[in-house]
PDB file of C-alpha atoms in Angstrom:
ATOM      1  CA  MET A 274      94.645 -17.266 107.439  1.00 67.00           C
ATOM      2  CA  ASP A 275      96.761 -15.527 110.023  1.00 68.00           C
ATOM      3  CA  PRO A 276      98.320 -12.127 109.148  1.00 68.00           C
ATOM      4  CA  TYR A 277     101.836 -13.569 109.054  1.00 60.00           C
ATOM      5  CA  SER A 278     100.900 -16.228 106.517  1.00 74.00           C
ATOM      6  CA  LYS A 279      99.056 -13.711 104.368  1.00 76.00           C
ATOM      7  CA  GLU A 280     102.031 -11.341 104.358  1.00 77.00           C
ATOM      8  CA  HIS A 281     104.381 -14.214 103.560  1.00 71.00           C
ATOM      9  CA  LEU A 282     102.277 -15.257 100.559  1.00 77.00           C
ATOM     10  CA  ILE A 283     102.018 -11.725  99.214  1.00 82.00           C
ATOM     11  CA  SER A 284     105.740 -11.055  99.659  1.00 83.00           C
ATOM     12  CA  PHE A 285     106.647 -14.406  98.115  1.00 79.00           C
ATOM     13  CA  TYR A 286     104.699 -13.744  94.928  1.00 75.00           C
ATOM     14  CA  ASN A 287     105.655 -10.068  94.739  1.00 72.00           C
ATOM     15  CA  PHE A 288     109.302 -11.146  94.767  1.00 78.00           C
ATOM     16  CA  HIS A 289     108.710 -13.503  91.851  1.00 78.00           C
ATOM     17  CA  LEU A 290     106.610 -10.922  90.014  1.00 78.00           C
ATOM     18  CA  LYS A 291     109.455  -8.417  90.286  1.00 86.00           C
ATOM     19  CA  GLN A 292     111.950 -11.026  89.140  1.00 82.00           C
ATOM     20  CA  PHE A 293     110.010 -12.475  86.186  1.00 79.00           C
ATOM     21  CA  GLY A 294     107.398  -9.881  85.301  1.00 83.00           C
ATOM     22  CA  ASP A 295     103.976 -10.876  84.018  1.00 82.00           C
ATOM     23  CA  ARG A 296     104.924 -14.440  83.155  1.00 82.00           C
ATOM     24  CA  PRO A 297     103.895 -17.878  84.477  1.00 78.00           C
ATOM     25  CA  GLU A 298     107.132 -18.006  86.470  1.00 83.00           C
ATOM     26  CA  ALA A 299     105.805 -15.197  88.680  1.00 75.00           C
ATOM     27  CA  LEU A 300     103.199 -17.725  89.863  1.00 80.00           C
ATOM     28  CA  ARG A 301     105.806 -20.466  90.244  1.00 78.00           C
ATOM     29  CA  TRP A 302     104.690 -22.214  87.035  1.00 78.00           C
ATOM     30  CA  THR A 303     106.581 -23.002  83.892  1.00 84.00           C
ATOM     31  CA  PRO A 304     104.708 -21.949  80.727  1.00 87.00           C
ATOM     32  CA  GLN A 305     104.224 -25.623  79.848  1.00 92.00           C
ATOM     33  CA  GLY A 306     103.106 -26.536  83.354  1.00 89.00           C
ATOM     34  CA  GLN A 307     100.633 -23.683  83.512  1.00 91.00           C
ATOM     35  CA  LEU A 308      99.137 -24.694  80.171  1.00 93.00           C
ATOM     36  CA  LYS A 309      98.737 -28.314  81.273  1.00 95.00           C
ATOM     37  CA  ARG A 310      96.971 -27.219  84.453  1.00 94.00           C
ATOM     38  CA  TYR A 311      94.648 -24.953  82.484  1.00 96.00           C
ATOM     39  CA  HIS A 312      93.754 -27.853  80.207  1.00 96.00           C
ATOM     40  CA  SER A 313      93.023 -29.972  83.276  1.00 96.00           C
ATOM     41  CA  LEU A 314      90.786 -27.322  84.842  1.00 97.00           C
ATOM     42  CA  ALA A 315      88.879 -26.830  81.591  1.00 96.00           C
ATOM     43  CA  GLU A 316      88.000 -30.529  81.571  1.00 96.00           C
ATOM     44  CA  ILE A 317      85.464 -29.892  84.335  1.00 97.00           C
ATOM     45  CA  ALA A 318      82.817 -29.784  81.585  1.00 96.00           C
ATOM     46  CA  PRO A 319      82.604 -30.670  77.875  1.00 93.00           C
ATOM     47  CA  ASN A 320      81.647 -27.123  76.933  1.00 93.00           C
ATOM     48  CA  LEU A 321      82.264 -23.976  78.966  1.00 96.00           C
ATOM     49  CA  ASN A 322      80.729 -21.587  76.461  1.00 95.00           C
ATOM     50  CA  SER A 323      78.450 -18.992  78.111  1.00 95.00           C
ATOM     51  CA  ALA A 324      79.389 -20.291  81.581  1.00 97.00           C
ATOM     52  CA  SER A 325      80.031 -18.010  84.531  1.00 98.00           C
ATOM     53  CA  ILE A 326      83.413 -18.849  86.052  1.00 98.00           C
ATOM     54  CA  LEU A 327      85.115 -17.814  89.267  1.00 98.00           C
ATOM     55  CA  ASP A 328      88.891 -18.220  89.233  1.00 97.00           C
ATOM     56  CA  TYR A 329      89.827 -18.344  92.925  1.00 96.00           C
ATOM     57  CA  GLY A 330      93.452 -17.273  93.255  1.00 94.00           C
ATOM     58  CA  CYS A 331      93.479 -16.048  89.674  1.00 95.00           C
ATOM     59  CA  GLY A 332      96.950 -14.511  89.640  1.00 93.00           C
ATOM     60  CA  THR A 333      97.039 -12.221  86.600  1.00 94.00           C
ATOM     61  CA  GLY A 334      93.916 -13.773  85.066  1.00 95.00           C
ATOM     62  CA  ASP A 335      95.477 -15.767  82.243  1.00 95.00           C
ATOM     63  CA  PHE A 336      93.030 -18.658  82.550  1.00 97.00           C
ATOM     64  CA  TYR A 337      90.574 -16.284  80.888  1.00 98.00           C
ATOM     65  CA  ARG A 338      92.911 -15.872  77.898  1.00 96.00           C
ATOM     66  CA  PHE A 339      93.284 -19.639  77.714  1.00 97.00           C
ATOM     67  CA  LEU A 340      89.499 -20.100  77.531  1.00 97.00           C
ATOM     68  CA  LYS A 341      89.030 -17.321  74.965  1.00 96.00           C
ATOM     69  CA  ARG A 342      91.687 -18.794  72.668  1.00 96.00           C
ATOM     70  CA  ARG A 343      89.783 -22.070  72.731  1.00 95.00           C
ATOM     71  CA  GLY A 344      86.592 -20.409  71.645  1.00 95.00           C
ATOM     72  CA  PHE A 345      84.812 -20.280  75.002  1.00 96.00           C
ATOM     73  CA  ASN A 346      82.897 -17.060  75.568  1.00 95.00           C
ATOM     74  CA  VAL A 347      82.662 -17.012  79.355  1.00 97.00           C
ATOM     75  CA  ARG A 348      81.660 -14.572  82.078  1.00 97.00           C
ATOM     76  CA  TYR A 349      84.860 -14.536  84.077  1.00 98.00           C
ATOM     77  CA  THR A 350      85.524 -13.306  87.598  1.00 97.00           C
ATOM     78  CA  GLY A 351      88.943 -13.534  89.199  1.00 97.00           C
ATOM     79  CA  VAL A 352      89.891 -13.022  92.839  1.00 96.00           C
ATOM     80  CA  ASP A 353      93.300 -13.001  94.514  1.00 94.00           C
ATOM     81  CA  ILE A 354      94.879 -11.725  97.724  1.00 92.00           C
ATOM     82  CA  ASN A 355      97.694 -10.039  95.779  1.00 93.00           C
ATOM     83  CA  GLU A 356      96.770  -6.504  94.695  1.00 94.00           C
ATOM     84  CA  ASN A 357      99.614  -6.379  92.171  1.00 94.00           C
ATOM     85  CA  PHE A 358      98.276  -9.440  90.366  1.00 94.00           C
ATOM     86  CA  ILE A 359      94.760  -8.001  90.315  1.00 96.00           C
ATOM     87  CA  GLU A 360      96.012  -4.663  88.979  1.00 96.00           C
ATOM     88  CA  LEU A 361      97.743  -6.432  86.085  1.00 96.00           C
ATOM     89  CA  ALA A 362      94.709  -8.593  85.391  1.00 96.00           C
ATOM     90  CA  ARG A 363      92.385  -5.583  85.210  1.00 97.00           C
ATOM     91  CA  LYS A 364      94.659  -3.888  82.671  1.00 97.00           C
ATOM     92  CA  LYS A 365      94.911  -6.979  80.476  1.00 96.00           C
ATOM     93  CA  TYR A 366      91.296  -8.102  80.601  1.00 97.00           C
ATOM     94  CA  PRO A 367      89.022  -5.064  81.128  1.00 97.00           C
ATOM     95  CA  ASP A 368      85.944  -7.059  80.096  1.00 96.00           C
ATOM     96  CA  CYS A 369      86.315  -9.290  83.172  1.00 97.00           C
ATOM     97  CA  THR A 370      85.698  -8.679  86.868  1.00 97.00           C
ATOM     98  CA  PHE A 371      88.640  -8.813  89.284  1.00 96.00           C
ATOM     99  CA  ASN A 372      88.575  -8.321  93.046  1.00 95.00           C
ATOM    100  CA  VAL A 373      91.145  -8.414  95.854  1.00 93.00           C
ATOM    101  CA  LEU A 374      90.425 -10.827  98.701  1.00 87.00           C
ATOM    102  CA  ASP A 375      91.715 -10.391 102.234  1.00 75.00           C
ATOM    103  CA  GLY A 376      92.290 -14.146 102.496  1.00 58.00           C
ATOM    104  CA  PRO A 377      90.647 -17.563 102.117  1.00 51.00           C
ATOM    105  CA  GLU A 378      88.011 -16.657 104.685  1.00 51.00           C
ATOM    106  CA  ASP A 379      86.925 -13.515 102.824  1.00 58.00           C
ATOM    107  CA  HIS A 380      83.382 -13.628 101.492  1.00 69.00           C
ATOM    108  CA  VAL A 381      82.760 -14.324  97.810  1.00 83.00           C
ATOM    109  CA  GLU A 382      79.759 -12.584  96.277  1.00 85.00           C
ATOM    110  CA  GLY A 383      77.321 -14.218  93.870  1.00 92.00           C
ATOM    111  CA  PHE A 384      76.962 -17.613  92.253  1.00 96.00           C
ATOM    112  CA  PHE A 385      78.945 -19.195  89.440  1.00 97.00           C
ATOM    113  CA  ASP A 386      78.456 -22.160  87.143  1.00 97.00           C
ATOM    114  CA  TYR A 387      82.035 -23.294  87.736  1.00 98.00           C
ATOM    115  CA  ILE A 388      84.731 -22.397  90.247  1.00 98.00           C
ATOM    116  CA  VAL A 389      88.387 -23.247  89.581  1.00 98.00           C
ATOM    117  CA  ILE A 390      91.255 -23.296  92.085  1.00 97.00           C
ATOM    118  CA  CYS A 391      94.674 -23.767  90.514  1.00 95.00           C
ATOM    119  CA  GLY A 392      97.604 -24.369  92.852  1.00 92.00           C
ATOM    120  CA  VAL A 393      96.361 -21.818  95.380  1.00 93.00           C
ATOM    121  CA  PHE A 394      97.287 -23.998  98.358  1.00 94.00           C
ATOM    122  CA  ASN A 395     100.643 -25.268  97.107  1.00 92.00           C
ATOM    123  CA  LEU A 396     102.871 -23.039  99.236  1.00 90.00           C
ATOM    124  CA  ARG A 397     103.662 -24.331 102.725  1.00 91.00           C
ATOM    125  CA  VAL A 398     102.359 -21.836 105.276  1.00 89.00           C
ATOM    126  CA  PRO A 399     100.866 -22.476 108.732  1.00 88.00           C
ATOM    127  CA  GLY A 400      97.346 -23.852 108.518  1.00 89.00           C
ATOM    128  CA  VAL A 401      97.298 -24.245 104.736  1.00 91.00           C
ATOM    129  CA  ALA A 402      95.497 -27.611 104.834  1.00 94.00           C
ATOM    130  CA  ASP A 403      92.710 -26.212 107.017  1.00 94.00           C
ATOM    131  CA  ASP A 404      92.523 -23.053 104.916  1.00 92.00           C
ATOM    132  CA  MET A 405      92.017 -25.149 101.801  1.00 95.00           C
ATOM    133  CA  LYS A 406      89.169 -27.173 103.289  1.00 96.00           C
ATOM    134  CA  GLU A 407      87.466 -24.103 104.738  1.00 93.00           C
ATOM    135  CA  ALA A 408      87.707 -22.367 101.369  1.00 94.00           C
ATOM    136  CA  LEU A 409      86.205 -25.385  99.587  1.00 96.00           C
ATOM    137  CA  ILE A 410      83.227 -25.473 101.952  1.00 96.00           C
ATOM    138  CA  THR A 411      82.619 -21.751 101.456  1.00 94.00           C
ATOM    139  CA  LEU A 412      83.144 -21.737  97.695  1.00 95.00           C
ATOM    140  CA  PHE A 413      81.026 -24.794  96.976  1.00 96.00           C
ATOM    141  CA  LYS A 414      78.032 -22.906  98.362  1.00 95.00           C
ATOM    142  CA  HIS A 415      78.499 -20.417  95.513  1.00 96.00           C
ATOM    143  CA  CYS A 416      78.765 -23.105  92.845  1.00 96.00           C
ATOM    144  CA  ASN A 417      75.881 -23.906  90.484  1.00 96.00           C
ATOM    145  CA  LYS A 418      77.421 -26.864  88.681  1.00 97.00           C
ATOM    146  CA  GLY A 419      80.971 -27.787  89.619  1.00 97.00           C
ATOM    147  CA  LEU A 420      84.296 -26.930  91.217  1.00 98.00           C
ATOM    148  CA  ALA A 421      87.786 -27.959  90.089  1.00 98.00           C
ATOM    149  CA  LEU A 422      90.728 -28.086  92.492  1.00 98.00           C
ATOM    150  CA  ASN A 423      94.280 -28.548  91.243  1.00 97.00           C
ATOM    151  CA  ALA A 424      96.910 -29.313  93.886  1.00 97.00           C
ATOM    152  CA  LEU A 425     100.293 -30.925  94.386  1.00 96.00           C
ATOM    153  CA  SER A 426      99.931 -34.604  95.203  1.00 97.00           C
ATOM    154  CA  SER A 427     101.328 -36.161  98.363  1.00 97.00           C
ATOM    155  CA  HIS A 428     102.394 -39.081  96.150  1.00 97.00           C
ATOM    156  CA  THR A 429     105.108 -36.923  94.587  1.00 95.00           C
ATOM    157  CA  PRO A 430     108.315 -38.926  95.178  1.00 94.00           C
ATOM    158  CA  ILE A 431     110.662 -35.950  95.655  1.00 94.00           C
ATOM    159  CA  LYS A 432     109.181 -33.065  97.610  1.00 95.00           C
ATOM    160  CA  ASP A 433     110.233 -29.424  97.858  1.00 92.00           C
ATOM    161  CA  PRO A 434     110.290 -28.399 101.555  1.00 93.00           C
ATOM    162  CA  GLU A 435     108.742 -24.989 100.821  1.00 90.00           C
ATOM    163  CA  LEU A 436     105.713 -26.534  99.108  1.00 92.00           C
ATOM    164  CA  HIS A 437     102.553 -28.142 100.481  1.00 95.00           C
ATOM    165  CA  TYR A 438     101.485 -31.544  99.164  1.00 97.00           C
ATOM    166  CA  THR A 439      97.895 -32.689  99.517  1.00 97.00           C
ATOM    167  CA  SER A 440      96.652 -36.249  99.861  1.00 97.00           C
ATOM    168  CA  PRO A 441      94.153 -36.974  97.064  1.00 98.00           C
ATOM    169  CA  GLU A 442      92.659 -39.762  99.182  1.00 98.00           C
ATOM    170  CA  ASP A 443      92.091 -37.310 102.032  1.00 98.00           C
ATOM    171  CA  MET A 444      90.425 -34.845  99.668  1.00 98.00           C
ATOM    172  CA  VAL A 445      88.093 -37.528  98.299  1.00 98.00           C
ATOM    173  CA  LYS A 446      87.079 -38.433 101.848  1.00 98.00           C
ATOM    174  CA  PHE A 447      86.607 -34.759 102.697  1.00 98.00           C
ATOM    175  CA  THR A 448      84.506 -34.241  99.581  1.00 98.00           C
ATOM    176  CA  LEU A 449      82.210 -37.148 100.377  1.00 98.00           C
ATOM    177  CA  GLU A 450      81.748 -36.066 103.982  1.00 98.00           C
ATOM    178  CA  ASN A 451      81.374 -32.315 103.456  1.00 98.00           C
ATOM    179  CA  LEU A 452      80.601 -31.372  99.858  1.00 98.00           C
ATOM    180  CA  SER A 453      79.080 -33.849  97.430  1.00 97.00           C
ATOM    181  CA  PRO A 454      78.952 -37.536  96.441  1.00 97.00           C
ATOM    182  CA  TYR A 455      79.437 -36.511  92.811  1.00 97.00           C
ATOM    183  CA  PHE A 456      83.102 -36.113  91.965  1.00 97.00           C
ATOM    184  CA  ALA A 457      85.910 -37.279  89.693  1.00 97.00           C
ATOM    185  CA  LEU A 458      89.624 -37.490  90.489  1.00 97.00           C
ATOM    186  CA  ARG A 459      92.334 -37.297  87.820  1.00 96.00           C
ATOM    187  CA  HIS A 460      95.892 -38.141  88.825  1.00 96.00           C
ATOM    188  CA  ASP A 461      97.184 -38.523  85.278  1.00 93.00           C
ATOM    189  CA  ARG A 462      97.030 -35.072  83.680  1.00 86.00           C
ATOM    190  CA  VAL A 463      99.996 -33.228  85.223  1.00 88.00           C
ATOM    191  CA  GLN A 464     103.054 -34.821  86.788  1.00 89.00           C
ATOM    192  CA  ASP A 465     103.031 -34.524  90.594  1.00 93.00           C
ATOM    193  CA  ASP A 466      99.542 -32.967  90.563  1.00 95.00           C
ATOM    194  CA  PHE A 467      95.965 -34.112  90.856  1.00 97.00           C
ATOM    195  CA  THR A 468      92.757 -32.411  89.808  1.00 98.00           C
ATOM    196  CA  LEU A 469      89.554 -33.024  91.722  1.00 98.00           C
ATOM    197  CA  TYR A 470      86.230 -32.195  90.078  1.00 98.00           C
ATOM    198  CA  ILE A 471      83.286 -31.804  92.462  1.00 98.00           C
ATOM    199  CA  TYR A 472      79.741 -31.500  91.125  1.00 98.00           C
ATOM    200  CA  THR A 473      76.584 -30.212  92.750  1.00 97.00           C
ATOM    201  CA  ALA A 474      74.393 -32.961  91.274  1.00 94.00           C
ATOM    202  CA  LEU A 475      74.653 -36.193  89.312  1.00 87.00           C
ATOM    203  CA  ASN A 476      73.838 -34.535  85.984  1.00 81.00           C
ATOM    204  CA  ALA A 477      75.053 -31.049  86.839  1.00 79.00           C
ATOM    205  CA  ILE A 478      77.036 -30.594  83.608  1.00 75.00           C
ATOM    206  CA  GLU A 479      74.407 -31.993  81.254  1.00 64.00           C
ATOM    207  CA  PRO A 480      72.774 -29.418  78.922  1.00 58.00           C
TER     208      PRO A 480
END
């Protein structure tokens, strides 16, 4: 990610954070839309209890709260390029680990059972499509069982010019060629979105 794009992303979300406070709207979600996306991400496995999870682009870390309220006791790590989001997340969830990333190319430490990416590449900035694919290649190397990507679908009939829409067909092809033959695509959970689940092995989520 070039410095201009990084600064644009940080400024964009800081503006919304100042306007809305610690609410889903600061991340450009509605409360209902955020909840639906969390449900979709959690469907990566039947049971996430005791799993280690990396939330890439975690915002203020509320996916952790979502999992806890559903009875999943997870080891949660969140990373984001926005220091203000990370500061809020650390205050709210001191039992989790939160780190600031310089950008999509920044190195992620350790290995995780599951990695989730929720709407991280939905804002239109130069090189966002390449950044997304590079991040997936890097992150999948740190994944023990599976990775879930939520993104805006290119099949959305009415598009916002400031947003980036991803072709689910292109991502399936990319997954097969670069990541894994074991995947599932859902285009029916959230309107205008798709969620792609990529697994490290055929029976990766079996107990």
